[in-house]
Amino acid sequence: MKNICVYCGSSPGVTEDYAMAARQLAAQLVSQGLGLVYGGGNVGLMGVISDEVLRLGGRVTGVIPKALMDKEVGHTGLTQLHIVANMHERKAMMADLSDAFIAMPGGIGTLEELFEVLTWSQLGFHEKPVGLYNTNHFYQKLHDFLLHTVEQGFLRPAHLDLLYIETDPALLLEKFASYQPRHVKKWLEVKDI
């Protein structure tokens, strides 16, 4: 692995714990020689993690739509910044540049990005690890809901197992390092997804 995509909020959240968690993840990335790929913003947790990776001497690649760059929320001090036409291009480029995905606390944009790459994993469009950095147990209720979808027959247990959940960034990256592709059947071969 060379680059980890991190999805996170453009807001800082209500407690400093979230920013602290972003700095801890940044430190883990840099200590392991991993580059950060993220949404290119300079606000909220996005700004915190990118600034910390840069402060520690790491590499940061941002991908931001032109409309957001024009609103002056783009980070201009990154190792590399790609300005794209729209959100679809942004997500596709971030996925292409990354070897794994982590969702930190965030809002509906973060959730949408997480579920897209998790769905792609389920369908066999990529074989890259996907994880939740569950700081402050932010994602506990989401995990409970996903267990409910399994219980109700809408999600297979093997597909839920595609999602790693950890409260410690070092443990999450350790799981990523030992990740073995599960060779989920391509969606065209699976009749009852």
Coordinates of C-alpha atoms in Angstrom, one line a residue:
M1 CA 0.0 0.0 0.0
K2 CA 1.1 3.5 -0.8
N3 CA -1.9 5.8 -0.4
I4 CA -4.9 5.7 1.9
C5 CA -8.0 7.6 1.1
V6 CA -9.6 9.2 4.1
Y7 CA -13.2 10.4 4.0
C8 CA -14.1 12.8 6.8
G9 CA -16.2 15.8 7.7
S10 CA -15.8 19.3 6.4
S11 CA -16.9 20.3 9.9
P12 CA -14.8 19.7 13.1
G13 CA -17.6 18.1 15.1
V14 CA -18.7 19.1 18.6
T15 CA -15.6 17.9 20.5
E16 CA -11.9 18.3 20.1
D17 CA -11.6 14.5 20.3
Y18 CA -12.4 14.3 16.5
A19 CA -9.5 16.6 15.6
M20 CA -7.3 14.7 17.9
A21 CA -8.3 11.4 16.2
A22 CA -7.5 13.0 12.8
R23 CA -4.0 14.0 14.1
Q24 CA -3.5 10.4 15.4
L25 CA -4.4 8.9 12.1
A26 CA -2.1 11.4 10.3
A27 CA 0.8 10.4 12.5
Q28 CA 0.1 6.7 11.8
L29 CA 0.0 7.3 8.0
V30 CA 3.3 9.3 8.0
S31 CA 5.1 6.8 10.4
Q32 CA 4.2 4.0 7.9
G33 CA 5.2 6.0 4.8
L34 CA 1.6 6.1 3.6
G35 CA 0.3 9.1 1.6
L36 CA -3.0 10.7 2.3
V37 CA -5.6 11.0 -0.5
Y38 CA -8.6 13.1 0.5
G39 CA -11.2 15.6 -0.7
G40 CA -8.9 18.5 -1.0
G41 CA -10.6 20.8 1.6
N42 CA -9.0 23.1 4.1
V43 CA -11.9 23.1 6.6
G44 CA -13.1 20.8 9.4
L45 CA -11.5 17.4 9.9
M46 CA -10.3 17.5 6.3
G47 CA -8.2 20.5 7.0
V48 CA -6.9 19.0 10.3
I49 CA -5.7 15.7 8.9
S50 CA -4.2 17.2 5.8
D51 CA -2.3 19.9 7.8
E52 CA -1.0 17.3 10.2
V53 CA 0.2 15.0 7.5
L54 CA 2.0 17.9 5.9
R55 CA 3.4 19.1 9.3
L56 CA 4.9 15.7 9.9
G57 CA 6.5 15.6 6.4
G58 CA 4.0 13.3 4.7
R59 CA 2.5 13.4 1.2
V60 CA -1.1 14.7 0.7
T61 CA -3.0 14.5 -2.5
G62 CA -6.3 16.4 -2.7
V63 CA -9.1 16.0 -5.2
I64 CA -11.7 18.8 -5.2
P65 CA -14.5 19.9 -7.6
K66 CA -13.9 23.3 -9.2
A67 CA -17.1 24.6 -7.6
L68 CA -15.7 24.0 -4.1
M69 CA -12.4 25.4 -5.1
D70 CA -14.1 28.5 -6.3
K71 CA -15.8 28.8 -2.8
E72 CA -12.2 29.0 -1.3
V73 CA -12.5 25.8 0.6
G74 CA -9.7 24.1 -1.3
H75 CA -6.3 23.5 0.4
T76 CA -3.6 25.3 -1.7
G77 CA -0.6 23.9 0.3
L78 CA -0.8 20.2 -0.6
T79 CA 1.8 18.0 -2.2
Q80 CA -0.6 17.7 -5.1
L81 CA -4.1 19.1 -5.8
H82 CA -6.4 17.9 -8.6
I83 CA -9.3 20.1 -9.5
V84 CA -12.0 18.2 -11.3
A85 CA -15.4 19.1 -12.8
N86 CA -17.7 17.4 -10.4
M87 CA -18.3 15.0 -7.5
H88 CA -18.4 12.0 -9.7
E89 CA -14.9 12.7 -11.1
R90 CA -13.7 13.5 -7.6
K91 CA -14.8 10.1 -6.1
A92 CA -13.5 8.1 -9.1
M93 CA -10.1 9.8 -9.0
M94 CA -9.8 9.4 -5.2
A95 CA -10.6 5.7 -5.6
D96 CA -8.1 5.3 -8.4
L97 CA -5.3 7.0 -6.5
S98 CA -5.9 4.9 -3.3
D99 CA -5.0 1.5 -2.1
A100 CA -7.5 1.5 0.9
F101 CA -10.3 3.6 2.3
I102 CA -11.0 4.9 5.8
A103 CA -14.1 6.8 6.9
M104 CA -13.6 9.1 9.9
P105 CA -16.5 10.9 11.5
G106 CA -18.4 13.0 9.0
G107 CA -21.8 13.8 7.6
I108 CA -23.9 12.5 4.7
G109 CA -21.1 13.1 2.2
T110 CA -18.7 11.0 4.2
L111 CA -21.4 8.3 4.5
E112 CA -22.1 8.4 0.8
E113 CA -18.4 8.0 -0.1
L114 CA -18.0 5.1 2.4
F115 CA -21.0 3.2 1.1
E116 CA -20.0 3.7 -2.5
V117 CA -16.6 2.1 -2.0
L118 CA -18.0 -0.6 0.2
T119 CA -20.6 -1.4 -2.4
W120 CA -17.9 -1.5 -5.1
S121 CA -16.0 -4.0 -2.8
Q122 CA -19.2 -6.1 -2.4
L123 CA -19.7 -6.2 -6.2
G124 CA -16.0 -7.0 -6.8
F125 CA -15.2 -3.8 -8.6
H126 CA -12.2 -3.4 -6.4
E127 CA -10.3 -5.5 -3.9
K128 CA -9.1 -2.8 -1.5
P129 CA -9.7 -2.7 2.2
V130 CA -12.4 -0.4 3.6
G131 CA -12.5 0.7 7.3
L132 CA -14.3 2.8 9.8
Y133 CA -12.1 4.8 12.2
N134 CA -14.7 4.6 15.0
T135 CA -13.3 7.3 17.2
N136 CA -15.6 8.1 20.2
H137 CA -17.7 5.2 19.0
F138 CA -19.1 7.6 16.4
Y139 CA -20.1 4.7 14.1
Q140 CA -21.5 2.3 16.7
K141 CA -25.2 3.0 15.8
L142 CA -24.3 2.6 12.1
H143 CA -22.7 -0.8 12.8
D144 CA -25.8 -1.8 14.8
F145 CA -27.9 -0.9 11.8
L146 CA -25.8 -2.8 9.5
L147 CA -26.1 -5.9 11.7
H148 CA -29.9 -5.3 11.5
T149 CA -29.7 -5.4 7.7
V150 CA -27.9 -8.7 8.0
E151 CA -30.6 -10.0 10.4
Q152 CA -33.3 -8.9 8.1
G153 CA -31.7 -10.6 5.1
F154 CA -30.7 -7.6 3.1
L155 CA -26.9 -7.9 3.6
R156 CA -24.8 -11.0 3.7
P157 CA -22.6 -11.5 6.6
A158 CA -19.6 -11.9 4.3
H159 CA -20.3 -8.5 2.8
L160 CA -20.5 -6.9 6.2
D161 CA -17.1 -8.5 7.0
L162 CA -15.7 -6.4 4.1
L163 CA -15.8 -3.5 6.5
Y164 CA -13.1 -3.2 9.2
I165 CA -14.1 -1.2 12.3
E166 CA -11.5 0.0 14.8
T167 CA -11.2 2.7 17.4
D168 CA -7.4 2.7 17.1
P169 CA -5.8 3.9 13.8
A170 CA -2.7 1.7 14.2
L171 CA -4.9 -1.4 14.5
L172 CA -6.9 -0.4 11.5
L173 CA -3.8 0.1 9.4
E174 CA -2.4 -3.2 10.7
K175 CA -5.6 -5.0 9.4
F176 CA -5.1 -3.2 6.1
A177 CA -1.5 -4.4 5.9
S178 CA -2.6 -8.0 6.4
Y179 CA -5.6 -7.7 4.1
Q180 CA -6.2 -10.6 1.7
P181 CA -8.6 -10.0 -1.2
R182 CA -11.7 -12.1 -0.6
H183 CA -12.3 -12.6 -4.3
V184 CA -16.0 -11.6 -4.0
K185 CA -17.8 -12.9 -7.1
K186 CA -18.2 -10.3 -9.8
W187 CA -21.8 -8.8 -9.7
L188 CA -22.7 -10.3 -13.1
E189 CA -22.0 -13.8 -11.7
V190 CA -24.1 -13.4 -8.6
K191 CA -27.8 -13.7 -9.3
D192 CA -29.2 -13.0 -5.8
I193 CA -27.3 -9.9 -4.5

